[in-house]
N, CA, C and O of each residue as an XYZ file, in Angstrom:
560
protein
N     -20.290    -23.998      9.884
C     -19.052    -23.302      9.554
C     -18.396    -23.995      8.368
O     -18.543    -25.201      8.170
N     -17.683    -23.218      7.597
C     -17.062    -23.753      6.400
C     -15.747    -24.448      6.685
O     -15.149    -24.309      7.752
N     -15.335    -25.184      5.707
C     -14.087    -25.923      5.787
C     -12.894    -24.963      5.885
O     -11.924    -25.253      6.585
N     -12.961    -23.823      5.186
C     -11.848    -22.876      5.158
C     -11.504    -22.329      6.527
O     -10.330    -22.190      6.867
N     -12.526    -22.017      7.318
C     -12.259    -21.473      8.650
C     -11.615    -22.521      9.554
O     -10.743    -22.203     10.362
N     -12.048    -23.759      9.413
C     -11.463    -24.823     10.228
C     -10.001    -25.077      9.862
O      -9.200    -25.458     10.716
N      -9.658    -24.866      8.595
C      -8.262    -25.048      8.186
C      -7.332    -24.008      8.802
O      -6.110    -24.152      8.753
N      -7.913    -22.961      9.381
C      -7.109    -21.961     10.075
C      -6.294    -22.551     11.206
O      -5.249    -22.011     11.569
N      -6.763    -23.654     11.765
C      -6.015    -24.320     12.832
C      -4.682    -24.858     12.309
O      -3.715    -24.960     13.065
N      -4.626    -25.201     11.021
C      -3.379    -25.680     10.429
C      -2.562    -24.549      9.810
O      -1.339    -24.515      9.945
N      -3.244    -23.620      9.129
C      -2.552    -22.547      8.405
C      -2.004    -21.494      9.368
O      -0.903    -20.983      9.162
N      -2.761    -21.165     10.417
C      -2.359    -20.127     11.360
C      -1.000    -20.367     12.000
O      -0.155    -19.472     11.971
N      -0.756    -21.541     12.579
C       0.564    -21.785     13.162
C       1.696    -21.732     12.130
O       2.818    -21.348     12.461
N       1.407    -22.116     10.880
C       2.439    -22.010      9.839
C       2.801    -20.549      9.581
O       3.977    -20.215      9.446
N       1.792    -19.681      9.512
C       2.063    -18.257      9.336
C       2.829    -17.684     10.525
O       3.710    -16.841     10.353
N       2.497    -18.137     11.715
C       3.207    -17.704     12.909
C       4.678    -18.107     12.839
O       5.562    -17.311     13.154
N       4.931    -19.334     12.429
C       6.318    -19.799     12.296
C       7.076    -19.021     11.229
O       8.258    -18.727     11.407
N       6.414    -18.681     10.114
C       7.050    -17.874      9.071
C       7.429    -16.512      9.633
O       8.523    -16.018      9.360
N       6.547    -15.899     10.410
C       6.847    -14.612     11.030
C       8.033    -14.684     11.963
O       8.894    -13.805     11.941
N       8.090    -15.721     12.787
C       9.225    -15.893     13.698
C      10.511    -16.115     12.895
O      11.556    -15.558     13.230
N      10.435    -16.916     11.854
C      11.613    -17.193     11.020
C      12.131    -15.920     10.353
O      13.338    -15.680     10.326
N      11.215    -15.098      9.812
C      11.628    -13.869      9.140
C      12.259    -12.859     10.107
O      13.158    -12.113      9.719
N      11.804    -12.833     11.336
C      12.331    -11.876     12.297
C      13.445    -12.406     13.173
O      13.987    -11.667     13.996
N      13.800    -13.677     13.014
C      14.754    -14.308     13.929
C      16.127    -13.633     13.915
O      16.699    -13.413     14.982
N      16.670    -13.300     12.756
C      17.995    -12.686     12.712
C      18.015    -11.342     13.429
O      18.979    -11.020     14.124
N      16.954    -10.558     13.261
C      16.892     -9.260     13.930
C      16.742     -9.438     15.440
O      17.359     -8.707     16.215
N      15.936    -10.392     15.852
C      15.756    -10.658     17.281
C      17.073    -11.137     17.884
O      17.452    -10.708     18.975
N      17.758    -12.010     17.188
C      19.037    -12.520     17.672
C      20.072    -11.402     17.764
O      20.834    -11.344     18.728
N      20.106    -10.512     16.767
C      21.043     -9.379     16.801
C      20.725     -8.457     17.968
O      21.636     -7.950     18.623
N      19.451     -8.236     18.233
C      19.068     -7.397     19.379
C      19.558     -8.001     20.688
O      20.020     -7.280     21.572
N      19.462     -9.316     20.815
C      19.940     -9.984     22.033
C      21.462     -9.945     22.124
O      22.018     -9.672     23.188
N      22.134    -10.220     21.006
C      23.598    -10.250     21.004
C      24.208     -8.887     21.293
O      25.233     -8.801     21.970
N      23.594     -7.822     20.792
C      24.175     -6.491     20.929
C      23.492     -5.650     22.003
O      23.721     -4.443     22.083
N      22.651     -6.280     22.830
C      22.043     -5.551     23.946
C      23.149     -5.135     24.915
O      23.919     -5.977     25.376
N      23.226     -3.878     25.214
C      24.245     -3.383     26.131
C      25.613     -3.196     25.505
O      26.568     -2.872     26.211
N      25.736     -3.393     24.191
C      27.034     -3.208     23.528
C      27.381     -1.716     23.507
O      26.506     -0.876     23.296
N      28.644     -1.394     23.725
C      29.016      0.026     23.714
C      28.934      0.623     22.314
O      29.211     -0.050     21.321
N      28.550      1.895     22.250
C      28.525      2.644     20.987
C      29.866      3.343     20.842
O      30.300      4.075     21.732
N      30.514      3.110     19.714
C      31.813      3.735     19.461
C      31.809      4.376     18.077
O      31.034      3.988     17.203
N      32.673      5.348     17.892
C      32.866      5.947     16.579
C      33.822      5.049     15.797
O      34.875      4.662     16.304
N      33.455      4.729     14.586
C      34.269      3.849     13.748
C      34.410      4.472     12.370
O      33.574      5.263     11.934
N      35.475      4.098     11.706
C      35.721      4.558     10.348
C      35.502      3.400      9.391
O      35.953      2.283      9.643
N      34.810      3.669      8.295
C      34.592      2.642      7.279
C      35.915      2.423      6.550
O      36.438      3.334      5.908
N      36.453      1.201      6.653
C      37.705      0.873      5.966
C      37.438      0.413      4.541
O      38.168      0.777      3.619
N      36.386     -0.391      4.363
C      36.021     -0.815      3.014
C      34.531     -1.105      2.979
O      33.941     -1.546      3.966
N      33.937     -0.849      1.826
C      32.523     -1.127      1.613
C      32.353     -1.544      0.159
O      32.538     -0.741     -0.755
N      32.003     -2.796     -0.041
C      31.821     -3.334     -1.387
C      30.342     -3.598     -1.610
O      29.704     -4.321     -0.845
N      29.801     -2.998     -2.677
C      28.384     -3.117     -2.992
C      28.187     -3.834     -4.317
O      29.058     -3.821     -5.186
N      27.022     -4.459     -4.452
C      26.627     -5.042     -5.737
C      26.390     -3.903     -6.718
O      26.181     -2.767     -6.293
N      26.416     -4.171     -8.001
C      26.146     -3.107     -8.973
C      24.792     -2.442     -8.680
O      23.795     -3.123     -8.436
N      24.775     -1.135     -8.708
C      23.588     -0.375     -8.345
C      23.765      0.303     -7.000
O      23.072      1.273     -6.690
N      24.694     -0.207     -6.198
C      25.065      0.444     -4.948
C      24.098      0.307     -3.798
O      24.180      1.089     -2.852
N      23.176     -0.654     -3.830
C      22.219     -0.742     -2.729
C      22.410     -1.958     -1.829
O      22.049     -1.891     -0.654
N      22.950     -3.043     -2.313
C      23.155     -4.236     -1.496
C      24.641     -4.463     -1.292
O      25.402     -4.579     -2.253
N      25.045     -4.526     -0.033
C      26.464     -4.657      0.287
C      26.907     -6.117      0.252
O      26.165     -7.021      0.638
N      28.143     -6.324     -0.225
C      28.796     -7.626     -0.110
C      29.496     -7.713      1.242
O      29.416     -8.718      1.949
N      30.191     -6.614      1.577
C      31.009     -6.611      2.787
C      31.266     -5.172      3.201
O      31.515     -4.301      2.368
N      31.200     -4.942      4.512
C      31.564     -3.641      5.069
C      32.486     -3.905      6.245
O      32.144     -4.651      7.163
N      33.652     -3.290      6.208
C      34.641     -3.445      7.271
C      34.811     -2.091      7.967
O      35.007     -1.063      7.318
N      34.731     -2.115      9.310
C      34.914     -0.909     10.102
C      36.220     -0.985     10.865
O      36.649     -2.069     11.260
N      36.850      0.150     11.073
C      38.059      0.231     11.898
C      37.695      0.777     13.264
O      37.231      1.911     13.382
N      37.910     -0.052     14.332
C      37.468      0.355     15.670
C      38.551      0.157     16.721
O      38.087     -0.234     17.791
N      39.768      0.311     16.703
C      40.663      0.605     15.588
C      41.036     -0.635     14.779
O      41.510     -0.501     13.651
N      40.835     -1.847     15.327
C      41.128     -3.042     14.524
C      39.986     -3.277     13.539
O      38.849     -2.900     13.822
N      40.263     -3.886     12.399
C      39.206     -4.138     11.403
C      38.168     -5.141     11.930
O      38.514     -6.207     12.440
N      36.901     -4.773     11.792
C      35.794     -5.605     12.255
C      34.709     -5.596     11.178
O      34.323     -4.527     10.707
N      34.205     -6.782     10.778
C      33.120     -6.802      9.777
C      31.777     -6.428     10.403
O      31.543     -6.664     11.588
N      30.914     -5.851      9.600
C      29.554     -5.537     10.030
C      28.706     -6.793      9.861
O      28.696     -7.403      8.792
N      27.995     -7.177     10.918
C      27.120     -8.354     10.880
C      25.802     -8.015     10.194
O      25.461     -6.843     10.036
N      25.068     -9.039      9.792
C      23.747     -8.923      9.159
C      23.789     -7.892      8.035
O      23.095     -6.876      8.064
N      24.616     -8.186      7.058
C      24.916     -7.240      5.985
C      23.688     -6.857      5.161
O      23.681     -5.797      4.536
N      22.654     -7.693      5.144
C      21.470     -7.386      4.335
C      20.716     -6.176      4.853
O      19.990     -5.543      4.087
N      20.861     -5.827      6.138
C      20.187     -4.650      6.682
C      21.122     -3.456      6.832
O      20.740     -2.429      7.392
N      22.344     -3.592      6.332
C      23.317     -2.496      6.451
C      22.896     -1.311      5.584
O      22.228     -1.491      4.566
N      23.285     -0.104      5.987
C      22.907      1.069      5.197
C      23.615      1.092      3.844
O      24.676      0.497      3.661
N      22.998      1.793      2.915
C      23.539      1.899      1.559
C      24.530      3.063      1.467
O      24.526      3.980      2.288
N      25.362      2.992      0.457
C      26.226      4.095      0.043
C      27.239      4.533      1.091
O      27.548      5.722      1.172
N      27.769      3.611      1.899
C      28.902      3.952      2.750
C      30.163      3.904      1.897
O      30.298      3.046      1.025
N      31.070      4.812      2.147
C      32.325      4.841      1.398
C      33.475      4.826      2.394
O      33.324      5.310      3.515
N      34.620      4.281      2.005
C      35.773      4.293      2.896
C      36.082      5.717      3.347
O      36.094      6.657      2.552
N      36.330      5.843      4.638
C      36.610      7.142      5.227
C      35.428      7.731      5.975
O      35.612      8.643      6.781
N      34.214      7.234      5.731
C      33.044      7.717      6.474
C      33.192      7.361      7.948
O      33.732      6.309      8.293
N      32.711      8.242      8.808
C      32.696      7.971     10.242
C      31.267      7.616     10.630
O      30.327      8.347     10.317
N      31.116      6.491     11.311
C      29.792      6.010     11.716
C      29.825      5.621     13.192
O      30.891      5.378     13.757
N      28.663      5.567     13.797
C      28.532      5.046     15.159
C      28.200      3.563     15.038
O      27.328      3.173     14.262
N      28.895      2.751     15.803
C      28.689      1.300     15.716
C      28.531      0.705     17.109
O      29.095      1.201     18.084
N      27.757     -0.359     17.178
C      27.668     -1.183     18.377
C      28.713     -2.278     18.216
O      28.773     -2.927     17.172
N      29.533     -2.488     19.234
C      30.689     -3.368     19.067
C      30.698     -4.480     20.108
O      30.493     -4.249     21.300
N      30.938     -5.674     19.626
C      31.245     -6.857     20.430
C      32.576     -7.386     19.899
O      32.941     -7.074     18.766
N      33.299     -8.164     20.671
C      34.593     -8.656     20.177
C      34.459     -9.377     18.826
O      33.804    -10.415     18.726
N      35.084     -8.813     17.803
C      35.092     -9.406     16.472
C      33.854     -9.131     15.646
O      33.754     -9.612     14.518
N      32.907     -8.372     16.173
C      31.653     -8.103     15.469
C      31.237     -6.656     15.668
O      31.537     -6.042     16.692
N      30.540     -6.120     14.668
C      29.995     -4.765     14.772
C      28.629     -4.740     14.114
O      28.323     -5.555     13.243
N      27.824     -3.801     14.543
C      26.495     -3.609     13.982
C      26.194     -2.122     14.074
O      26.519     -1.476     15.070
N      25.582     -1.588     13.045
C      25.213     -0.188     13.053
C      23.840     -0.050     13.706
O      22.963     -0.875     13.446
N      23.625      0.966     14.545
C      22.352      1.090     15.264
C      21.131      1.118     14.350
O      20.073      0.617     14.730
N      21.253      1.692     13.154
C      20.092      1.732     12.258
C      19.697      0.346     11.751
O      18.599      0.179     11.221
N      20.565     -0.642     11.902
C      20.211     -2.004     11.513
C      19.214     -2.624     12.490
O      18.564     -3.618     12.168
N      19.094     -2.044     13.676
C      18.183     -2.568     14.692
C      16.913     -1.730     14.812
O      16.249     -1.763     15.848
N      16.568     -0.987     13.776
C      15.355     -0.175     13.848
C      14.137     -1.092     13.927
O      14.143     -2.208     13.407
N      13.098     -0.596     14.588
C      11.888     -1.395     14.770
C      11.172     -1.644     13.450
O      10.388     -2.587     13.341
N      11.431     -0.814     12.452
C      10.746     -0.995     11.175
C      11.135     -2.311     10.496
O      10.380     -2.817      9.666
N      12.297     -2.872     10.835
C      12.695     -4.153     10.240
C      11.871     -5.318     10.780
O      11.880     -6.405     10.202
N      11.161     -5.096     11.884
C      10.342     -6.165     12.464
C       8.862     -6.057     12.091
O       8.068     -6.909     12.490
N       8.479     -5.030     11.335
C       7.063     -4.844     11.011
C       6.518     -6.034     10.211
O       5.476     -6.584     10.566
N       7.193     -6.427      9.163
C       6.722     -7.520      8.309
C       6.637     -8.842      9.082
O       5.604     -9.508      9.009
N       7.688     -9.255      9.825
C       7.567    -10.504     10.595
C       6.462    -10.454     11.650
O       5.766    -11.449     11.855
N       6.290     -9.322     12.317
C       5.246     -9.214     13.330
C       3.869     -9.278     12.666
O       2.941     -9.856     13.231
N       3.729     -8.699     11.491
C       2.466     -8.775     10.752
C       2.129    -10.228     10.410
O       0.988    -10.659     10.580
N       3.121    -10.982      9.928
C       2.908    -12.402      9.627
C       2.481    -13.159     10.886
O       1.524    -13.931     10.853
N       3.191    -12.937     11.992
C       2.870    -13.638     13.232
C       1.481    -13.259     13.726
O       0.736    -14.122     14.190
N       1.123    -11.990     13.634
C      -0.201    -11.555     14.069
C      -1.317    -12.162     13.239
O      -2.336    -12.589     13.783
N      -1.133    -12.206     11.921
C      -2.131    -12.839     11.052
C      -2.225    -14.328     11.381
O      -3.315    -14.900     11.375
N      -1.083    -14.953     11.668
C      -1.093    -16.364     12.046
C      -1.886    -16.619     13.310
O      -2.636    -17.592     13.389
N      -1.728    -15.752     14.303
C      -2.493    -15.901     15.542
C      -3.985    -15.684     15.295
O      -4.823    -16.407     15.835
N      -4.307    -14.690     14.483
C      -5.709    -14.408     14.174
C      -6.361    -15.565     13.431
O      -7.476    -15.969     13.765
N      -5.677    -16.099     12.431
C      -6.222    -17.217     11.648
C      -6.379    -18.455     12.530
O      -7.350    -19.198     12.381
N      -5.444    -18.683     13.437
C      -5.554    -19.812     14.366
C      -6.768    -19.645     15.271
O      -7.515    -20.598     15.497
N      -6.966    -18.435     15.790
C      -8.109    -18.193     16.670
C      -9.432    -18.397     15.928
O     -10.372    -18.962     16.487
N      -9.509    -17.943     14.679
C     -10.729    -18.139     13.880
C     -10.962    -19.630     13.650
O     -12.098    -20.098     13.731
N      -9.900    -20.378     13.365
C     -10.033    -21.821     13.155
C     -10.491    -22.553     14.396
O     -11.340    -23.441     14.316
N      -9.942    -22.194     15.543
C     -10.352    -22.833     16.801
C     -11.811    -22.506     17.096
O     -12.575    -23.371     17.523
N     -12.190    -21.257     16.866
C     -13.585    -20.865     17.101
C     -14.537    -21.619     16.168
O     -15.622    -22.025     16.582
N     -14.127    -21.804     14.904
C     -14.971    -22.537     13.951
C     -15.135    -23.993     14.369
O     -16.223    -24.554     14.239
N     -14.092    -24.597     14.856
C     -14.179    -26.002     15.292
C     -15.043    -26.122     16.540
O     -15.806    -27.078     16.672
N     -14.933    -25.164     17.457
C     -15.766    -25.205     18.666
C     -17.242    -24.980     18.337
O     -18.120    -25.550     18.984
N     -17.510    -24.152     17.333
C     -18.893    -23.869     16.964
C     -19.531    -25.039     16.215
O     -20.748    -25.214     16.272
N     -18.734    -25.834     15.522
C     -19.256    -26.948     14.730
C     -18.358    -28.161     14.962
O     -17.566    -28.517     14.089
N     -18.472    -28.807     16.142
C     -17.582    -29.934     16.442
C     -17.857    -31.115     15.526
O     -18.937    -31.207     14.942
N     -16.898    -32.015     15.394
C     -17.097    -33.198     14.560
C     -18.201    -34.081     15.144
O     -18.473    -34.060     16.344
N     -18.830    -34.862     14.250
C     -19.945    -35.701     14.684
C     -19.497    -36.916     15.469
O     -20.252    -37.432     16.293
N     -18.318    -37.367     15.237
C     -17.836    -38.542     15.959
C     -16.320    -38.579     15.951
O     -15.682    -38.121     15.003
N     -15.748    -39.126     17.011
C     -14.299    -39.127     17.099
C     -13.618    -40.064     16.097
O     -12.424    -39.923     15.833
N     -14.360    -41.009     15.544
C     -13.721    -41.953     14.620
C     -13.910    -41.575     13.161
O     -13.367    -42.242     12.281
N     -14.650    -40.547     12.891
C     -14.944    -40.148     11.519
C     -14.039    -38.985     11.094
O     -14.326    -37.837     11.435
N     -12.944    -39.258     10.349
C     -12.029    -38.177      9.973
C     -12.673    -37.154      9.044
O     -12.246    -36.000      9.022
N     -13.689    -37.545      8.279
C     -14.358    -36.596      7.379
C     -15.170    -35.568      8.154
O     -15.499    -34.511      7.617
N     -15.492    -35.857      9.390
C     -16.310    -34.947     10.173
C     -15.569    -33.659     10.498
O     -16.204    -32.648     10.800
N     -14.266    -33.671     10.444
C     -13.486    -32.461     10.759
C     -13.516    -31.479      9.597
O     -13.186    -30.307      9.779
N     -13.892    -31.917      8.441
C     -13.900    -31.040      7.271
C     -15.265    -30.705      6.871
O     -15.462    -29.973      5.901
């Protein structure tokens, strides 16, 4: 077996960790807003970067002003006065479309590739074990 397949034992867990890191905010939001009531809210303010696709801040009135969490996944082109459905926790709000499963596709893909590469690396090491426990070059 080649050296590259054996390195999968090191590279695979790193890819898995990258996948978990990329999906962590979405997973945390799903846990935080699990069971949160859905309410109708009015957009009080929505400030976007030039081009109108990335938000700086979105404030909803529910009836008190509440900021939208995880602003990077917030929908584009909201304007003050729009009525939206929001998931609400004290002092926090999240729009249901921010929790779509499509936001987890990329992190899950990274984690899956990491698991696959790790399995290939473990299989390569089992198929061609090192010649001696004291010889570090034998692992490569």
